[in-house]
Tab-separated table of C-alpha atoms in Angstrom:
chain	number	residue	atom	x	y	z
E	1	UNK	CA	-42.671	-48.546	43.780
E	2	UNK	CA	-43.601	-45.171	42.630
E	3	UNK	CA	-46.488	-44.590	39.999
E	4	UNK	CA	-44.864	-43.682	37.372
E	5	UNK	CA	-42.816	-47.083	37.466
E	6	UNK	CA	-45.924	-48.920	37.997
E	7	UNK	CA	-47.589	-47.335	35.104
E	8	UNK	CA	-45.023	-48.367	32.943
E	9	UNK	CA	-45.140	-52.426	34.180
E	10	UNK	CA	-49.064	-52.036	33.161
E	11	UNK	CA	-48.505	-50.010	29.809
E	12	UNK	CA	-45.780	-53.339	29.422
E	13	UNK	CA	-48.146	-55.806	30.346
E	14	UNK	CA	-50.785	-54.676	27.926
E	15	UNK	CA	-48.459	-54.401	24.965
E	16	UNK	CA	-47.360	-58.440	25.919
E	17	UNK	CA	-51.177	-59.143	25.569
E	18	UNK	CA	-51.844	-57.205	22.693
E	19	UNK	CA	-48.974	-59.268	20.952
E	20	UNK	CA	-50.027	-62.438	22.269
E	21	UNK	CA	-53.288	-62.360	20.970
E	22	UNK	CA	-52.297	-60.978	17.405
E	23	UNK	CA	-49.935	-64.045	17.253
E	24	UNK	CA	-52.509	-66.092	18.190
E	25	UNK	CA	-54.779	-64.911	15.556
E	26	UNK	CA	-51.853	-64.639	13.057
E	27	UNK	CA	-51.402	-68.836	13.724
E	28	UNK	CA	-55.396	-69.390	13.755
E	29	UNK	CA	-56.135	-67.758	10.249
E	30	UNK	CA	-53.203	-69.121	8.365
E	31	UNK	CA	-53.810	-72.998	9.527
E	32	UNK	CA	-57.516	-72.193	8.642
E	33	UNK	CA	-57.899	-73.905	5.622
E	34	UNK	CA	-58.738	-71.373	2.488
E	35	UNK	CA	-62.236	-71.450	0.484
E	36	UNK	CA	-62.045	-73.346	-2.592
E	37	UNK	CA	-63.361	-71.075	-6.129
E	38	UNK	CA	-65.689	-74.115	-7.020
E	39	UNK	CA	-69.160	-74.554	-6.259
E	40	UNK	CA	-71.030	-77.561	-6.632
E	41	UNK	CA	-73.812	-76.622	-7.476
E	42	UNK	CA	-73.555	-73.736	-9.589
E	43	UNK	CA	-71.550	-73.101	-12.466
E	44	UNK	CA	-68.728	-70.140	-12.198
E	45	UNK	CA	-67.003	-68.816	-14.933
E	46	UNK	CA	-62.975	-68.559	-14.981
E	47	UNK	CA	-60.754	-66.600	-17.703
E	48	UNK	CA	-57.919	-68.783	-20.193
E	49	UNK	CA	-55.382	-66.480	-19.157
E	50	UNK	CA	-52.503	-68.956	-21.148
E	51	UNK	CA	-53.166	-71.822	-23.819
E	52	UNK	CA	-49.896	-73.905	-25.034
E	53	UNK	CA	-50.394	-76.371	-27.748
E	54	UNK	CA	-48.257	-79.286	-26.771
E	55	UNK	CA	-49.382	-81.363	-29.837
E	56	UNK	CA	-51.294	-81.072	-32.932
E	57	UNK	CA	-54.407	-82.164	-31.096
E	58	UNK	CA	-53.761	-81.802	-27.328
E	59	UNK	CA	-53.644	-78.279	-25.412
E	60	UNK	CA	-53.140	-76.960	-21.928
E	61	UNK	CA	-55.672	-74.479	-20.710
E	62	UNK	CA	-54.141	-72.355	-17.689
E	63	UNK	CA	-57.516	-70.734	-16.000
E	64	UNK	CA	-57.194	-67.870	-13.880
E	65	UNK	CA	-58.688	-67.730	-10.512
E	66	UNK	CA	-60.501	-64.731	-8.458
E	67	UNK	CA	-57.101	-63.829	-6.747
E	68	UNK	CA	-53.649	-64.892	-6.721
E	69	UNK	CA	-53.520	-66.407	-3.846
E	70	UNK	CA	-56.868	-68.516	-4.597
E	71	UNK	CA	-57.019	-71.842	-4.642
E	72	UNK	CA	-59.749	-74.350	-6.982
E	73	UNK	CA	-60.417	-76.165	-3.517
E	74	UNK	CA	-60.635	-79.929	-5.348
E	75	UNK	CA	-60.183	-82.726	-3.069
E	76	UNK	CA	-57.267	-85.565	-4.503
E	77	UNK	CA	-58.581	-87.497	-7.298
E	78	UNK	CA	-61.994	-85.566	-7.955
E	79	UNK	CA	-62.809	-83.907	-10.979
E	80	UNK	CA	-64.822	-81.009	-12.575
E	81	UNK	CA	-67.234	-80.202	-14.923
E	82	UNK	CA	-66.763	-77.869	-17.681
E	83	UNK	CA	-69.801	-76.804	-19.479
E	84	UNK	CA	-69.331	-75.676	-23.216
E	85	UNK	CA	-71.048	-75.285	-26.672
E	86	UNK	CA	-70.367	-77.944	-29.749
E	87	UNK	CA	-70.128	-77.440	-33.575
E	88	UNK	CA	-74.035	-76.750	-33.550
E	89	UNK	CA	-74.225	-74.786	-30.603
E	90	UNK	CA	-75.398	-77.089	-28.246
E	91	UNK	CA	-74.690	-77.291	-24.473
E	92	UNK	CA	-72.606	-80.119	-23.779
E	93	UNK	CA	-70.716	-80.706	-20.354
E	94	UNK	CA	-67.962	-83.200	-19.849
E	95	UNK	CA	-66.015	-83.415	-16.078
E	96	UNK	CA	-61.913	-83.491	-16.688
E	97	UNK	CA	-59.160	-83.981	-13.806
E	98	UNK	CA	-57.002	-80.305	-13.705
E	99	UNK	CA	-53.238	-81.297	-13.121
E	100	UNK	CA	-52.714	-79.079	-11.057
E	101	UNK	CA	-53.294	-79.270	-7.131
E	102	UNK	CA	-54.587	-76.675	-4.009
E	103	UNK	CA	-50.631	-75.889	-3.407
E	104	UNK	CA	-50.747	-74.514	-7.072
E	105	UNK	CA	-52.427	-70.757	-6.230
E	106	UNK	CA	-54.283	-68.443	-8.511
E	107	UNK	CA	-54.697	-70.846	-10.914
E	108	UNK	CA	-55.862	-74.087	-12.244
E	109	UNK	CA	-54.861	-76.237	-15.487
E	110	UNK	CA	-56.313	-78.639	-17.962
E	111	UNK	CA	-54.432	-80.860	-20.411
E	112	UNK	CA	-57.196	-81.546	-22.967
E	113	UNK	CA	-56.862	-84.061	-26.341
E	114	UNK	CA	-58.790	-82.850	-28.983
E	115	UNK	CA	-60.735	-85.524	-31.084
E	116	UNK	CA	-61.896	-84.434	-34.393
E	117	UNK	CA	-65.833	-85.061	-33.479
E	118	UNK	CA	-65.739	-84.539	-29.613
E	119	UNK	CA	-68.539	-82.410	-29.000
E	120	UNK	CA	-66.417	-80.485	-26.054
E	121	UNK	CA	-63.220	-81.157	-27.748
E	122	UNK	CA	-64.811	-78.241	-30.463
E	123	UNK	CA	-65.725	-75.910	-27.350
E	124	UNK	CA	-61.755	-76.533	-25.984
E	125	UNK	CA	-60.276	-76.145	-29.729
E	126	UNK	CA	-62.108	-72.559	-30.475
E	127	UNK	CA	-61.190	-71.249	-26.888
E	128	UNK	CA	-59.096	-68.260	-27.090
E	129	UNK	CA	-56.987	-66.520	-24.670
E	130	UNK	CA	-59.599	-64.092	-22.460
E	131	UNK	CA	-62.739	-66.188	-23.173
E	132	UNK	CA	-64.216	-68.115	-19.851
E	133	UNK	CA	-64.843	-71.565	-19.052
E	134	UNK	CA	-67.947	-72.286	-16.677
E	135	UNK	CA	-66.664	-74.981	-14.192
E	136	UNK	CA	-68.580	-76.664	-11.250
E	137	UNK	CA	-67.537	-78.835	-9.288
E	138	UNK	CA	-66.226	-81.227	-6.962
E	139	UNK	CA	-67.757	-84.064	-8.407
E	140	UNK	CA	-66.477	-87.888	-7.872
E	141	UNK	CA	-66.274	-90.940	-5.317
E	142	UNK	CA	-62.592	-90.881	-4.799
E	143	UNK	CA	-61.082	-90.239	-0.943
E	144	UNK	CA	-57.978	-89.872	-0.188
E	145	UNK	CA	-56.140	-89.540	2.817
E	146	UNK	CA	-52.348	-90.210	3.532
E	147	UNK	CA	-51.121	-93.253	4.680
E	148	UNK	CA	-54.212	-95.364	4.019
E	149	UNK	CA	-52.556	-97.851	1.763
E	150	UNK	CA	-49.008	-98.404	1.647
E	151	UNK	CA	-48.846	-98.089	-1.936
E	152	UNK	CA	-51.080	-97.836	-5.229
E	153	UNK	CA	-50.807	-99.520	-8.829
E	154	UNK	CA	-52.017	-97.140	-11.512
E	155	UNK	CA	-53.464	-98.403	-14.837
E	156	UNK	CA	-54.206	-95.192	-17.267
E	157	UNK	CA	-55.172	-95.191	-20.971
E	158	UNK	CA	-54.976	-92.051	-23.164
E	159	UNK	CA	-56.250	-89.261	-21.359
E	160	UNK	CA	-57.093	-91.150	-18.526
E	161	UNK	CA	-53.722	-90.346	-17.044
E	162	UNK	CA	-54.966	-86.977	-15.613
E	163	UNK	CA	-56.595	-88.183	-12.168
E	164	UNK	CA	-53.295	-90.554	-11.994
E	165	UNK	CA	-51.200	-87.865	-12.324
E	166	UNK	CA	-53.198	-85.648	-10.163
E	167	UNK	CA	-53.236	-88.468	-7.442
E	168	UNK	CA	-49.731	-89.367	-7.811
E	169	UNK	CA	-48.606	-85.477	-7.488
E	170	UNK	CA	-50.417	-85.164	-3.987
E	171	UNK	CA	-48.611	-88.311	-2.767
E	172	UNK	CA	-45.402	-87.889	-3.942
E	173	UNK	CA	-44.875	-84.100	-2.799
E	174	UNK	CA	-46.111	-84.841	0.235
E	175	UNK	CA	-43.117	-84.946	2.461
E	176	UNK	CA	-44.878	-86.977	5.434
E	177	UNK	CA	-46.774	-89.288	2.909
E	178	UNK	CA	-44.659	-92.365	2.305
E	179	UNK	CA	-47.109	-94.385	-0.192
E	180	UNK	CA	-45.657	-96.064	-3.378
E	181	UNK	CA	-46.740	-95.537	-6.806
E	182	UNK	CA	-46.704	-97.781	-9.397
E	183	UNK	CA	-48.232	-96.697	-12.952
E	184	UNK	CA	-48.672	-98.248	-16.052
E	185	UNK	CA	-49.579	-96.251	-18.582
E	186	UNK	CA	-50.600	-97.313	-22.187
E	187	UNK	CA	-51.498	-95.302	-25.492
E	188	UNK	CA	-50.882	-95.855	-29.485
E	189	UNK	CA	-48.056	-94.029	-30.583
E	190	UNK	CA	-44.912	-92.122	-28.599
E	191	UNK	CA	-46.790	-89.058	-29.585
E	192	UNK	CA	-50.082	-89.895	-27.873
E	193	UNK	CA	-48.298	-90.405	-24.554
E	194	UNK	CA	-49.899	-86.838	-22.557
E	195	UNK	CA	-47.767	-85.318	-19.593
E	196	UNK	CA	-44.482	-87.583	-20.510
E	197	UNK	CA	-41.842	-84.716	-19.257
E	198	UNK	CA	-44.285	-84.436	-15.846
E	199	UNK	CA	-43.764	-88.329	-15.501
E	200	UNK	CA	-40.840	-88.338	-15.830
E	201	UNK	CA	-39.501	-85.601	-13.676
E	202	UNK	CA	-41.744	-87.798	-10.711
E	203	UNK	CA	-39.818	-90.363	-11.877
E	204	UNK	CA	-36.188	-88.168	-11.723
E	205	UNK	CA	-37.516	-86.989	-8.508
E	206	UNK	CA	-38.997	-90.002	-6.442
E	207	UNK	CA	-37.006	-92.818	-7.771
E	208	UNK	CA	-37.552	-94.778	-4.630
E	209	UNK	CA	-41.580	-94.125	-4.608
E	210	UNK	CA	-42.568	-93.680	-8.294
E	211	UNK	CA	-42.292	-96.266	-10.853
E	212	UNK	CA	-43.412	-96.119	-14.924
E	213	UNK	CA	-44.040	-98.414	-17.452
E	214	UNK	CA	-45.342	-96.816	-20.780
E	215	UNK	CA	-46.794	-99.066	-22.883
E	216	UNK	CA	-47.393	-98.147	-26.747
E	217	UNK	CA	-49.863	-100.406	-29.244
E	218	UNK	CA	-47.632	-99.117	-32.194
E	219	UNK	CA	-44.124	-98.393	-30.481
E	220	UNK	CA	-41.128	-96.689	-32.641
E	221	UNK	CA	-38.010	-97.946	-33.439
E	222	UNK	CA	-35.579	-99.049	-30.583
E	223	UNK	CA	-38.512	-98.813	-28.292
E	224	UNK	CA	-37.800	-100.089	-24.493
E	225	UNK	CA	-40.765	-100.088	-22.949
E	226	UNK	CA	-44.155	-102.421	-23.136
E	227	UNK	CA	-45.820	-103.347	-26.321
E	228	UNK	CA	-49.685	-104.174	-27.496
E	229	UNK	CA	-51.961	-104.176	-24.972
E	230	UNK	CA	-52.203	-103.960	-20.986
E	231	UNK	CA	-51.100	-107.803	-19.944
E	232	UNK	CA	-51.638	-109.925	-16.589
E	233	UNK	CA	-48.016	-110.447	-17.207
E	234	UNK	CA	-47.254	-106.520	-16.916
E	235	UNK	CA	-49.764	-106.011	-13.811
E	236	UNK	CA	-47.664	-108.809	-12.106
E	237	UNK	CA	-44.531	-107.292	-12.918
E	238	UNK	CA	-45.204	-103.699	-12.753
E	239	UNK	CA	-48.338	-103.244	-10.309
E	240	UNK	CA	-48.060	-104.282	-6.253
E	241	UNK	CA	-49.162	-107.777	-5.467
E	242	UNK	CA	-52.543	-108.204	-4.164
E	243	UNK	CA	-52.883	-107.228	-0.347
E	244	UNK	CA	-55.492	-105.711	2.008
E	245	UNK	CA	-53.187	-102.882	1.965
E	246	UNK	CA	-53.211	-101.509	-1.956
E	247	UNK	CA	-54.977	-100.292	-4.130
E	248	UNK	CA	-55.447	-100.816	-7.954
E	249	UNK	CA	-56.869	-97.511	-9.855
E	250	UNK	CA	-57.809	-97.806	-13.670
E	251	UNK	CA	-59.128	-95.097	-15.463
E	252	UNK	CA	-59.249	-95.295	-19.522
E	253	UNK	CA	-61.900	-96.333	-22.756
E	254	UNK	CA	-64.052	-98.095	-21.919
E	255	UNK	CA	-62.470	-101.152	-23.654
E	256	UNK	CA	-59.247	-100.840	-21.446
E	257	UNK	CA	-61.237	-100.295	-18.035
E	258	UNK	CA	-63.066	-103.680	-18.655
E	259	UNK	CA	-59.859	-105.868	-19.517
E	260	UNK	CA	-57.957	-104.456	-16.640
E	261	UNK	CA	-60.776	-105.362	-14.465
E	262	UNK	CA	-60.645	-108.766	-15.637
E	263	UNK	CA	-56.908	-109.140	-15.671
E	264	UNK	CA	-57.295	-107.885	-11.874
E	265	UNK	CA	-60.326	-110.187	-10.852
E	266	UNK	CA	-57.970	-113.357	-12.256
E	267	UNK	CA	-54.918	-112.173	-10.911
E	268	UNK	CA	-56.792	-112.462	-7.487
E	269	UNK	CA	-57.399	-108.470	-6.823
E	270	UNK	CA	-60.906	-108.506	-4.726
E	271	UNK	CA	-63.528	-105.762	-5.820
E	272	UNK	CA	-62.306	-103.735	-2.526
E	273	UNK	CA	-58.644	-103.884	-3.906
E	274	UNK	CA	-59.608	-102.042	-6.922
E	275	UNK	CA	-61.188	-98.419	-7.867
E	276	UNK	CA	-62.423	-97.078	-11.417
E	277	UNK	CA	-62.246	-93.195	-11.862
Protein backbone atom coordinates (compact mmCIF):
# COMPACT_ATOMS: atom_id res chain seq x y z
CA UNK A 1 0.00 0.00 0.00
CA UNK A 2 1.46 3.21 -1.06
CA UNK A 3 0.86 6.54 0.97
CA UNK A 4 -1.09 8.21 -0.98
CA UNK A 5 -3.72 5.24 -0.89
CA UNK A 6 -3.35 5.04 2.74
CA UNK A 7 -3.97 8.66 3.19
CA UNK A 8 -7.04 8.44 1.50
CA UNK A 9 -8.48 5.19 3.82
CA UNK A 10 -7.65 7.74 6.88
CA UNK A 11 -9.11 11.01 5.21
CA UNK A 12 -12.28 8.13 4.68
CA UNK A 13 -12.25 6.98 8.03
CA UNK A 14 -12.46 10.40 9.56
CA UNK A 15 -15.26 11.62 7.35
CA UNK A 16 -17.31 8.07 8.61
CA UNK A 17 -16.68 9.45 12.20
CA UNK A 18 -17.42 12.86 11.62
CA UNK A 19 -20.89 11.60 10.24
CA UNK A 20 -21.43 9.22 12.87
CA UNK A 21 -21.22 11.50 15.54
CA UNK A 22 -23.36 14.35 13.83
CA UNK A 23 -26.08 11.61 13.47
CA UNK A 24 -25.72 10.80 16.78
CA UNK A 25 -26.18 14.24 17.97
CA UNK A 26 -28.85 14.90 15.26
CA UNK A 27 -30.98 11.71 17.15
CA UNK A 28 -29.92 13.00 20.82
CA UNK A 29 -31.28 16.68 20.44
CA UNK A 30 -34.47 15.92 18.63
CA UNK A 31 -35.69 13.03 21.26
CA UNK A 32 -34.60 15.65 23.92
CA UNK A 33 -37.69 16.82 25.06
CA UNK A 34 -38.21 20.83 24.30
CA UNK A 35 -38.53 23.59 27.22
CA UNK A 36 -41.96 24.45 27.96
CA UNK A 37 -42.77 28.78 27.73
CA UNK A 38 -44.42 28.50 31.29
CA UNK A 39 -42.93 29.15 34.48
CA UNK A 40 -44.33 28.35 37.66
CA UNK A 41 -43.45 30.65 39.47
CA UNK A 42 -43.39 33.73 37.64
CA UNK A 43 -45.81 35.24 35.50
CA UNK A 44 -44.84 35.68 31.54
CA UNK A 45 -46.65 37.63 29.28
CA UNK A 46 -47.91 36.16 25.74
CA UNK A 47 -49.51 38.27 22.72
CA UNK A 48 -53.59 37.47 21.41
CA UNK A 49 -52.35 37.11 18.07
CA UNK A 50 -56.24 35.78 16.90
CA UNK A 51 -59.66 36.12 18.89
CA UNK A 52 -62.89 34.33 17.20
CA UNK A 53 -66.16 34.89 18.85
CA UNK A 54 -67.89 31.57 18.64
CA UNK A 55 -70.98 32.86 20.59
CA UNK A 56 -72.42 35.93 21.93
CA UNK A 57 -70.65 35.31 25.21
CA UNK A 58 -67.90 32.70 24.61
CA UNK A 59 -64.46 33.49 22.69
CA UNK A 60 -61.31 31.71 21.69
CA UNK A 61 -58.09 33.44 22.54
CA UNK A 62 -55.15 32.04 20.22
CA UNK A 63 -51.80 33.27 22.26
CA UNK A 64 -48.67 33.44 20.53
CA UNK A 65 -45.61 31.85 21.84
CA UNK A 66 -41.72 33.03 21.84
CA UNK A 67 -41.10 31.01 18.55
CA UNK A 68 -42.89 28.92 16.20
CA UNK A 69 -41.71 25.99 17.01
CA UNK A 70 -42.36 26.61 20.94
CA UNK A 71 -44.30 24.68 22.84
CA UNK A 72 -46.56 25.88 26.40
CA UNK A 73 -44.85 22.70 28.06
CA UNK A 74 -48.34 21.75 30.20
CA UNK A 75 -48.46 18.32 31.39
CA UNK A 76 -52.18 16.36 30.40
CA UNK A 77 -54.92 17.63 32.44
CA UNK A 78 -53.10 20.66 34.26
CA UNK A 79 -54.06 24.06 33.96
CA UNK A 80 -52.84 27.73 34.05
CA UNK A 81 -53.26 30.81 35.57
CA UNK A 82 -54.07 33.91 33.82
CA UNK A 83 -53.73 37.03 35.76
CA UNK A 84 -55.96 40.06 34.62
CA UNK A 85 -57.68 43.35 35.74
CA UNK A 86 -61.73 43.55 36.48
CA UNK A 87 -64.32 46.35 35.87
CA UNK A 88 -62.57 48.37 38.80
CA UNK A 89 -59.18 47.64 38.01
CA UNK A 90 -58.41 45.12 40.32
CA UNK A 91 -56.01 42.15 39.96
CA UNK A 92 -57.87 39.10 39.74
CA UNK A 93 -56.35 35.63 38.58
CA UNK A 94 -58.39 32.64 37.61
CA UNK A 95 -56.41 29.14 36.22
CA UNK A 96 -58.31 27.82 32.77
CA UNK A 97 -57.42 24.42 30.82
CA UNK A 98 -55.93 25.70 27.03
CA UNK A 99 -57.37 23.14 24.41
CA UNK A 100 -54.73 22.87 22.85
CA UNK A 101 -51.76 20.33 23.58
CA UNK A 102 -47.51 20.31 23.40
CA UNK A 103 -47.95 18.75 19.66
CA UNK A 104 -49.79 22.12 18.89
CA UNK A 105 -46.39 24.52 18.33
CA UNK A 106 -46.07 28.24 18.58
CA UNK A 107 -49.10 28.59 20.12
CA UNK A 108 -51.59 28.00 22.79
CA UNK A 109 -55.57 28.49 22.98
CA UNK A 110 -58.30 29.31 25.41
CA UNK A 111 -62.05 28.85 24.92
CA UNK A 112 -63.38 31.31 27.53
CA UNK A 113 -67.45 31.94 28.47
CA UNK A 114 -68.01 35.27 29.35
CA UNK A 115 -70.46 35.87 32.35
CA UNK A 116 -71.85 39.26 32.63
CA UNK A 117 -70.20 39.89 36.32
CA UNK A 118 -67.09 37.54 36.10
CA UNK A 119 -64.44 39.57 37.35
CA UNK A 120 -61.87 37.86 34.63
CA UNK A 121 -64.60 37.28 32.23
CA UNK A 122 -64.33 41.56 31.92
CA UNK A 123 -60.36 41.23 31.55
CA UNK A 124 -61.09 38.29 28.59
CA UNK A 125 -64.11 40.45 27.00
CA UNK A 126 -61.92 43.89 26.60
CA UNK A 127 -58.83 41.87 25.25
CA UNK A 128 -57.94 42.96 21.88
CA UNK A 129 -55.86 41.50 19.25
CA UNK A 130 -51.92 42.55 20.24
CA UNK A 131 -52.61 43.06 23.98
CA UNK A 132 -50.80 40.24 26.38
CA UNK A 133 -52.03 37.87 28.78
CA UNK A 134 -49.65 37.10 31.87
CA UNK A 135 -49.85 33.25 32.32
CA UNK A 136 -48.03 31.02 34.94
CA UNK A 137 -48.22 27.94 35.30
CA UNK A 138 -48.37 24.37 35.55
CA UNK A 139 -50.58 24.26 38.31
CA UNK A 140 -52.87 21.05 39.29
CA UNK A 141 -52.86 17.38 40.85
CA UNK A 142 -53.71 15.54 37.73
CA UNK A 143 -51.02 12.69 36.25
CA UNK A 144 -51.31 11.11 33.46
CA UNK A 145 -49.54 8.52 31.83
CA UNK A 146 -50.70 6.06 29.02
CA UNK A 147 -52.07 2.92 29.65
CA UNK A 148 -52.74 3.37 33.37
CA UNK A 149 -56.42 2.71 33.22
CA UNK A 150 -58.04 0.99 30.51
CA UNK A 151 -60.54 3.54 30.08
CA UNK A 152 -62.04 6.86 31.71
CA UNK A 153 -65.77 8.17 32.26
CA UNK A 154 -65.92 11.93 31.91
CA UNK A 155 -68.61 14.02 33.69
CA UNK A 156 -68.25 17.93 32.51
CA UNK A 157 -70.63 20.84 33.19
CA UNK A 158 -70.46 24.16 31.27
CA UNK A 159 -67.06 25.15 30.91
CA UNK A 160 -65.81 22.43 32.74
CA UNK A 161 -65.40 20.52 29.51
CA UNK A 162 -61.94 22.10 28.81
CA UNK A 163 -59.57 19.70 30.96
CA UNK A 164 -61.96 16.78 29.45
CA UNK A 165 -61.34 17.77 26.23
CA UNK A 166 -57.77 18.48 26.80
CA UNK A 167 -57.42 14.93 28.44
CA UNK A 168 -59.42 13.19 25.95
CA UNK A 169 -57.28 14.87 22.93
CA UNK A 170 -53.91 13.43 24.42
CA UNK A 171 -55.48 9.94 24.62
CA UNK A 172 -57.19 9.67 21.65
CA UNK A 173 -54.30 10.98 19.21
CA UNK A 174 -52.09 8.98 20.76
CA UNK A 175 -51.54 6.16 18.37
CA UNK A 176 -49.96 3.64 21.05
CA UNK A 177 -52.52 4.74 23.80
CA UNK A 178 -55.50 2.41 23.64
CA UNK A 179 -57.68 3.89 26.70
CA UNK A 180 -61.50 4.43 26.25
CA UNK A 181 -63.33 7.53 26.76
CA UNK A 182 -66.56 7.91 27.84
CA UNK A 183 -68.01 11.62 28.42
CA UNK A 184 -71.04 12.96 29.51
CA UNK A 185 -71.41 16.27 29.12
CA UNK A 186 -74.33 18.49 30.42
CA UNK A 187 -75.27 22.33 29.99
CA UNK A 188 -78.73 24.45 29.62
CA UNK A 189 -79.43 25.13 26.22
CA UNK A 190 -77.92 23.64 22.61
CA UNK A 191 -76.20 26.95 22.53
CA UNK A 192 -74.32 26.64 25.81
CA UNK A 193 -72.79 23.34 24.70
CA UNK A 194 -68.68 24.81 24.21
CA UNK A 195 -66.34 22.84 21.71
CA UNK A 196 -69.47 20.73 20.11
CA UNK A 197 -67.77 20.53 16.40
CA UNK A 198 -64.27 19.39 18.43
CA UNK A 199 -66.48 16.58 20.08
CA UNK A 200 -67.73 15.59 17.61
CA UNK A 201 -65.00 15.23 15.09
CA UNK A 202 -63.35 12.81 18.27
CA UNK A 203 -66.37 11.25 17.97
CA UNK A 204 -66.21 10.98 13.74
CA UNK A 205 -62.70 10.06 14.34
CA UNK A 206 -62.45 7.44 17.28
CA UNK A 207 -65.76 5.81 17.06
CA UNK A 208 -64.43 2.71 18.68
CA UNK A 209 -62.65 4.76 21.73
CA UNK A 210 -64.75 7.94 22.20
CA UNK A 211 -68.25 8.00 23.25
CA UNK A 212 -70.76 11.31 23.98
CA UNK A 213 -73.75 11.90 25.64
CA UNK A 214 -74.80 15.67 25.77
CA UNK A 215 -77.17 16.33 28.12
CA UNK A 216 -79.26 19.76 28.00
CA UNK A 217 -81.58 21.10 31.20
CA UNK A 218 -83.74 22.97 28.52
CA UNK A 219 -83.26 20.79 25.24
CA UNK A 220 -84.87 22.06 21.72
CA UNK A 221 -87.25 20.55 19.73
CA UNK A 222 -86.64 16.93 18.37
CA UNK A 223 -83.82 16.73 20.80
CA UNK A 224 -82.03 13.08 21.02
CA UNK A 225 -79.88 13.26 23.58
CA UNK A 226 -80.23 13.37 27.68
CA UNK A 227 -82.54 15.66 29.47
CA UNK A 228 -82.57 17.56 33.13
CA UNK A 229 -79.94 16.78 35.14
CA UNK A 230 -76.81 14.31 35.37
CA UNK A 231 -78.68 10.81 36.54
CA UNK A 232 -77.29 7.47 38.25
CA UNK A 233 -79.29 6.07 35.45
CA UNK A 234 -77.02 7.94 32.71
CA UNK A 235 -73.59 7.18 34.67
CA UNK A 236 -74.70 3.46 34.45
CA UNK A 237 -75.48 3.64 30.97
CA UNK A 238 -73.01 5.98 29.62
CA UNK A 239 -69.88 5.89 32.11
CA UNK A 240 -67.62 2.39 32.58
CA UNK A 241 -68.72 0.19 35.40
CA UNK A 242 -66.86 0.45 38.53
CA UNK A 243 -63.37 -1.41 38.43
CA UNK A 244 -59.86 -1.01 39.91
CA UNK A 245 -59.02 -0.22 36.45
CA UNK A 246 -61.08 3.29 35.60
CA UNK A 247 -61.35 6.23 36.36
CA UNK A 248 -64.30 8.70 36.90
CA UNK A 249 -63.27 12.59 36.26
CA UNK A 250 -65.92 15.39 37.08
CA UNK A 251 -65.19 18.79 36.68
CA UNK A 252 -68.24 21.48 36.74
CA UNK A 253 -70.31 24.14 39.42
CA UNK A 254 -70.00 23.39 42.20
CA UNK A 255 -73.61 22.06 42.44
CA UNK A 256 -72.91 19.42 39.63
CA UNK A 257 -69.41 18.26 41.14
CA UNK A 258 -71.23 17.38 44.48
CA UNK A 259 -74.24 15.32 42.91
CA UNK A 260 -71.95 13.43 40.65
CA UNK A 261 -69.93 12.57 43.59
CA UNK A 262 -72.83 11.25 45.26
CA UNK A 263 -74.35 9.50 42.31
CA UNK A 264 -70.70 7.84 42.10
CA UNK A 265 -70.27 7.00 45.93
CA UNK A 266 -73.97 5.06 45.58
CA UNK A 267 -73.33 3.60 42.42
CA UNK A 268 -70.35 1.88 44.28
CA UNK A 269 -67.31 4.10 42.68
CA UNK A 270 -64.59 4.10 45.73
CA UNK A 271 -62.88 7.59 46.44
CA UNK A 272 -59.70 6.08 44.44
CA UNK A 273 -62.05 5.41 41.38
CA UNK A 274 -62.84 8.98 41.10
CA UNK A 275 -60.87 12.47 40.46
CA UNK A 276 -62.26 16.21 40.66
CA UNK A 277 -60.36 18.79 38.42
Amino acid sequence: MDLLEAKEIQFGLAVTAVVVVATAAYFYSSKKSKVGSIDPENFRDFKLVKKTQLSHNVAKFRFALPTPTSVLGLPIGQHISCRGKDSQGEEVIKPYTPTTLDTDVGYFELVIKMYPQGRMSHHFREMREGDYMSVRGPKGRFRYQPGQVSAFGMLAGGSGITPMFQVARAILENPKDKTQVHLIYANVTYDDILLKEEIDGLATNYPGRFHVYYVLNQPPEEWTGGVGFVSKEMIQTHCPAPASDIKILRCGPPPMNKAMAGHLDALGYSSEMQFQF
